[in-house]
Short mmCIF file of C-alpha atoms and ligand atoms in Angstrom, two decimals:
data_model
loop_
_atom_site.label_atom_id
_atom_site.label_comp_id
_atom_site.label_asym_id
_atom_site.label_seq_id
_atom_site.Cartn_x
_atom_site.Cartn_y
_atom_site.Cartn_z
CA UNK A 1124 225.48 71.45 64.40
CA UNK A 1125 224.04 67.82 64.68
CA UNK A 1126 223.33 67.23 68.24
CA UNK A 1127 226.07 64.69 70.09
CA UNK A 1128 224.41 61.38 70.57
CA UNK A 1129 224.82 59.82 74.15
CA UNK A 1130 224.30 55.79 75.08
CA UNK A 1131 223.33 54.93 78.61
CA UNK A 1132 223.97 51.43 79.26
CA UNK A 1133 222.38 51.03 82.83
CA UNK A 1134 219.85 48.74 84.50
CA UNK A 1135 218.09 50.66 87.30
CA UNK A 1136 215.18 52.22 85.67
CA UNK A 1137 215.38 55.88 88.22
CA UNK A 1138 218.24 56.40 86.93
CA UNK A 1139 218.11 56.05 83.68
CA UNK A 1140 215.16 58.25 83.51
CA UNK A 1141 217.26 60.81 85.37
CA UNK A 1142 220.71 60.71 83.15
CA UNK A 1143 217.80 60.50 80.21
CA UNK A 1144 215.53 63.62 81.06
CA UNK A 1145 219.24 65.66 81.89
CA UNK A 1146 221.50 64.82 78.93
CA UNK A 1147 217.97 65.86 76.67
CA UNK A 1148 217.81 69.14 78.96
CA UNK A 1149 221.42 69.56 77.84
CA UNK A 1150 220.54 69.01 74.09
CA UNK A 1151 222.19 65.70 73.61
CA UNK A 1152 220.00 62.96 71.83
CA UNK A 1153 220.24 59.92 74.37
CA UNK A 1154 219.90 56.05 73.36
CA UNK A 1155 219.28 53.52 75.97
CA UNK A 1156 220.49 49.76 76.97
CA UNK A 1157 219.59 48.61 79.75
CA UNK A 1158 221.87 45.36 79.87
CA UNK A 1159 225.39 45.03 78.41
CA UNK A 1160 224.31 42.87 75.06
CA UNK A 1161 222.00 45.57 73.94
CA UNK A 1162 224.41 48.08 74.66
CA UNK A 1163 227.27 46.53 72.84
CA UNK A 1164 224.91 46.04 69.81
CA UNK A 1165 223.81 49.61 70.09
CA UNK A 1166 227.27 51.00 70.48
CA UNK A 1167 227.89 49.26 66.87
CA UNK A 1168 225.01 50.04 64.95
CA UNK A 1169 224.83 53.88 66.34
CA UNK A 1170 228.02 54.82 66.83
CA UNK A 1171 227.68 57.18 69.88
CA UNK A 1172 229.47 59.94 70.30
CA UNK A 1173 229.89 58.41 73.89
CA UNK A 1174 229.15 55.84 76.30
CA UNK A 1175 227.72 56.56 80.10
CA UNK A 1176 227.97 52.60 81.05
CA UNK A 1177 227.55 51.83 84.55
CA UNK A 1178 229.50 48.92 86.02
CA UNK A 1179 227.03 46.78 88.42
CA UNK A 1180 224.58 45.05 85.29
CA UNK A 1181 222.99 42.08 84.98
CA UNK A 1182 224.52 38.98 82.97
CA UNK A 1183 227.36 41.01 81.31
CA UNK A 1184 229.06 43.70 83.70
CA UNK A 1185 230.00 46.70 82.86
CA UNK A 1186 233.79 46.25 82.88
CA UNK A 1187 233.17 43.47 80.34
CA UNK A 1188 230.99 45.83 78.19
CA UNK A 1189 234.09 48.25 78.39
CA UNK A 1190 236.52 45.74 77.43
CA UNK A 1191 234.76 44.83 74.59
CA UNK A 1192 233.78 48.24 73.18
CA UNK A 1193 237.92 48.46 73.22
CA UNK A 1194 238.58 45.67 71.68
CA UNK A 1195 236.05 46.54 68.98
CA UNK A 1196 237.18 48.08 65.44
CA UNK A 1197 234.15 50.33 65.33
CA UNK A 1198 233.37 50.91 68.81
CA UNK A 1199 237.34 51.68 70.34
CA UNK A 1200 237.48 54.87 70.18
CA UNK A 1201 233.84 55.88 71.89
CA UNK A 1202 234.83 57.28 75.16
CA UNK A 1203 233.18 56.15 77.84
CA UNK A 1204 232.16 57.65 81.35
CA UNK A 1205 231.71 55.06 84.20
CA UNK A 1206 229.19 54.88 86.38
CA UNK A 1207 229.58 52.91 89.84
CA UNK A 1208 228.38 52.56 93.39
CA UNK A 1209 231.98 51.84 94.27
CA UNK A 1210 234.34 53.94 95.38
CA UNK A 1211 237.78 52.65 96.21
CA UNK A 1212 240.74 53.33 94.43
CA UNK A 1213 241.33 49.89 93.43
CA UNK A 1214 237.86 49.95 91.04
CA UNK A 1215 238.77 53.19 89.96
CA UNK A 1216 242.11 51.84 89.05
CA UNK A 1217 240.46 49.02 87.36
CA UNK A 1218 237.81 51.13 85.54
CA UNK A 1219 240.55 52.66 84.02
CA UNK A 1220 243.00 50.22 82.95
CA UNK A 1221 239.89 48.73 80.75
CA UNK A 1222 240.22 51.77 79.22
CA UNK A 1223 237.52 53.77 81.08
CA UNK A 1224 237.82 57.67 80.31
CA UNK A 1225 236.12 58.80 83.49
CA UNK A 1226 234.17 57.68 86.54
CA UNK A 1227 231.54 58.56 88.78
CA UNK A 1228 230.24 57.76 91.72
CA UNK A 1229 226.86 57.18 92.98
CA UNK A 1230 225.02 58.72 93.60
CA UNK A 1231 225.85 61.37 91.54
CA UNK A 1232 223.85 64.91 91.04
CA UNK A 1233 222.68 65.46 87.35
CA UNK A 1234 224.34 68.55 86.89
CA UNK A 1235 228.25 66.82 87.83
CA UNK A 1236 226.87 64.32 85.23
CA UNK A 1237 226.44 66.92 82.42
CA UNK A 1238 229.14 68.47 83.33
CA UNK A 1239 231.21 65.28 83.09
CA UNK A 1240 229.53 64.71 79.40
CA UNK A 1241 230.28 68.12 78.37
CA UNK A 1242 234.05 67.36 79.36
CA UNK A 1243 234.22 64.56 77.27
CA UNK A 1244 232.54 65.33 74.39
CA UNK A 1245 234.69 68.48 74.07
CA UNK A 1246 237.90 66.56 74.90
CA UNK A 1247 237.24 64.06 71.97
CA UNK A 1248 235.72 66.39 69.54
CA UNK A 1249 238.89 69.23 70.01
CA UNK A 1250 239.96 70.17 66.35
CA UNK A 1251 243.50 68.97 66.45
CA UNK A 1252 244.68 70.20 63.14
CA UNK A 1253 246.28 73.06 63.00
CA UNK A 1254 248.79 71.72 65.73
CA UNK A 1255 252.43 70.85 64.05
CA UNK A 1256 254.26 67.26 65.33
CA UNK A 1257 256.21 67.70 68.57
CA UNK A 1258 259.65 65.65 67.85
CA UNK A 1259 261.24 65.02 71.28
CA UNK A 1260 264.32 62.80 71.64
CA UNK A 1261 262.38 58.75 70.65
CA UNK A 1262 259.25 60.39 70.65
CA UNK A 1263 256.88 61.63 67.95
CA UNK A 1264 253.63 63.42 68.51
CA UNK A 1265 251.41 64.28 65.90
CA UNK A 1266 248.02 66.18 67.43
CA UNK A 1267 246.65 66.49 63.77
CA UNK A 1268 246.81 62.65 62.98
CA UNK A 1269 246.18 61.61 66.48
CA UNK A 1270 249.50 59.63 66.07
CA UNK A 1271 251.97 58.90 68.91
CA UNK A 1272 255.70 57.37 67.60
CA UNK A 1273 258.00 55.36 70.12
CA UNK A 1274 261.20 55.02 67.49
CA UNK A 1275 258.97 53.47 64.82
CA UNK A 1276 256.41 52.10 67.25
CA UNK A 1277 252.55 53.46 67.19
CA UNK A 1278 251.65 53.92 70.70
CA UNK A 1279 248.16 52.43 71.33
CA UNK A 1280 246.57 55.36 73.87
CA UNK A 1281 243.05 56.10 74.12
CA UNK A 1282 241.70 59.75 73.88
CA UNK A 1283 242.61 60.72 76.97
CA UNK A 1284 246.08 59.47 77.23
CA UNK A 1285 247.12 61.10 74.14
CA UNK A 1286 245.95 64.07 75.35
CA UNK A 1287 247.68 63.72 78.30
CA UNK A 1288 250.91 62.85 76.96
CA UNK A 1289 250.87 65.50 74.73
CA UNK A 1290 249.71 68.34 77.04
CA UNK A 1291 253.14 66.99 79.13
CA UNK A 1292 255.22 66.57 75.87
CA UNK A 1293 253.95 70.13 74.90
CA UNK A 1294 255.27 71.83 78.06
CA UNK A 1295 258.65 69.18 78.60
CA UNK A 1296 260.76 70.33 81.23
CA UNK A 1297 257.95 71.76 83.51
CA UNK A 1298 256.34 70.77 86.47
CA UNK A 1299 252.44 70.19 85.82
CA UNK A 1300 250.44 69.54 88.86
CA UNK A 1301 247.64 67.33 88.92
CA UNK A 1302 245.14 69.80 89.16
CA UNK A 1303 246.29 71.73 86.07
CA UNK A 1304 246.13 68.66 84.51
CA UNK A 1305 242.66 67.55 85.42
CA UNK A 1306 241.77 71.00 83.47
CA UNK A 1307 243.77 70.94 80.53
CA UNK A 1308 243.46 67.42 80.09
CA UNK A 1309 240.12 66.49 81.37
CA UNK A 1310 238.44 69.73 81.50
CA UNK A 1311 237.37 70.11 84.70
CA UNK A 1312 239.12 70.67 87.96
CA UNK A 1313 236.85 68.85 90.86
CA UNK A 1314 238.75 68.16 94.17
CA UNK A 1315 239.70 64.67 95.16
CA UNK A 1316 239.50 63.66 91.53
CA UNK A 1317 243.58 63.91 90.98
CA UNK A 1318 244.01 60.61 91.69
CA UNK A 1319 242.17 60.33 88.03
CA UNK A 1320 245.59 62.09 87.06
CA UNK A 1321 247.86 59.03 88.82
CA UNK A 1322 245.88 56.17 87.31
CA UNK A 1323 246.57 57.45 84.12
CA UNK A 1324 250.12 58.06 83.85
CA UNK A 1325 250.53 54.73 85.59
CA UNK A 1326 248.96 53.16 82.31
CA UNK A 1327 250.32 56.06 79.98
CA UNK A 1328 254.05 54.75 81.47
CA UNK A 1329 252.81 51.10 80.78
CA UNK A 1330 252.47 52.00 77.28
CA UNK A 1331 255.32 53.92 76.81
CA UNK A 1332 257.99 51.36 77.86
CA UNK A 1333 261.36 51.85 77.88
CA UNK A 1334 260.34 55.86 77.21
CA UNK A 1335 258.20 55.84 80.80
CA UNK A 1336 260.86 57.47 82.86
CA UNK A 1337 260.33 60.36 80.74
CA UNK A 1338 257.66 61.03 82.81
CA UNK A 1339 258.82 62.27 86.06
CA UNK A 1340 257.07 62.39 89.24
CA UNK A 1341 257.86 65.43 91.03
CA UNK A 1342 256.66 64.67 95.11
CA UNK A 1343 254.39 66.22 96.53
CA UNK A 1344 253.29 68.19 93.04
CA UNK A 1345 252.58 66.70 89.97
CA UNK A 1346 254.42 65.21 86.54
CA UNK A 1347 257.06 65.84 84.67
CA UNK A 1348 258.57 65.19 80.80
CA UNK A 1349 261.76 64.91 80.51
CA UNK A 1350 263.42 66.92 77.54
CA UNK A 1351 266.26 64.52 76.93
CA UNK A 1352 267.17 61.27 78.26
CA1 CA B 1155 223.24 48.75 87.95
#
């Protein structure tokens, strides 16, 4: 099997030698930016399996690099890990509603790193095709064509949000909590991350419209789908 390809779009030289010399250990091949131009330029010429882009960078900022590797035909569906020396919820928020797969905080060790890569890459590289459509009451999901139906409406969700909505779609009428959905959907299960969980159903609901209160919050425990409406 070819080996995943991984580009690190990050100025500070220590640590790109450290994300660098682990992803290698962990047999990935690893391309390097270390502003946002070069990255976006590399994201479209290579077409990485993923993107580790951290968010502080000179001229272009990360967040803008993220945007635009969303916006991009070739480059939108690239997941991409976020690095940042920021932790409040509101720039995790953010980080994700530019369409940010994950985050992490620095400083970070290189093994929560790999571990985070690993996650990904399996998340997005899941064969998908043997799974048959779920049909639920105004929504369609198909796993094997990646395809989510509102009535007639295509859905616009990223990797992870399809995922997510169909892990929840897949087990309607049950109570998930966040933690078992940090490790179906996410594929890990590291405390204090289930706010990761929130910030995406917020946006998942945003894109689901008038379908969003088929997504339940149940207090104190997790998320919901609603069978019927
Ligand atoms: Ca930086």
């Amino acid at each position: 099997m070819a080996k995943a390809t991984v580009l690190v779009v990050e100025d500070e030289k220590d640590i790109i030698d450290v994300v660098d010399f682990n992803l290698q250990q962990a047999g990935y091949r690893v391309l390097k930016a270390t502003d946002g131009a070069e990255g976006l330029r590399l994201a479209k010429d290579q077409s990485p399996d993923m993107v580790v882009l951290d968010l502080m960078l000179p001229a272009m900022d990360g967040k803008e690099v993220c945007r635009r590797l969303k916006q991009g035909e070739a480059t939108r569906d690239i997941p991409v890990l976020m690095l940042t020396a920021l932790a409040s919820e509101t720039d995790r928020i953010i980080g994700f509603e530019i369409g940010a797969d994950d985050y992490l905080t620095k400083p970070f060790s290189p093994r929560e790193l790999v571990l985070r890569v690993q996650a990904i890459l399996r998340r997005s590289q899941e064969p998908t095709g043997d799974e048959a459509p779920l049909n639920l009451t105004g929504l369609t999901i198909d796993p094997s064509r990646h395809v989510a139906l509102a009535g007639e409406q295509e859905l616009d969700l990223t990797a992870t949000e399809f995922k997510l909505l169909h892990y929840l779609a897949a087990h309607a009428g049950k109570v998930q909590t966040r933690e078992v959905l940090l490790s179906r959907v996410w594929g890990y299960a590291y405390e204090g991350y289930a706010r990761t969980v929130d910030t995406h159903v917020r946006r998942l609901r945003k894109k689901l419209g008038p379908l969003a209160e088929r997504i339940e919050t149940v207090r104190g425990i997790g998320y919901r789908f609603r069978e019927e409406q």
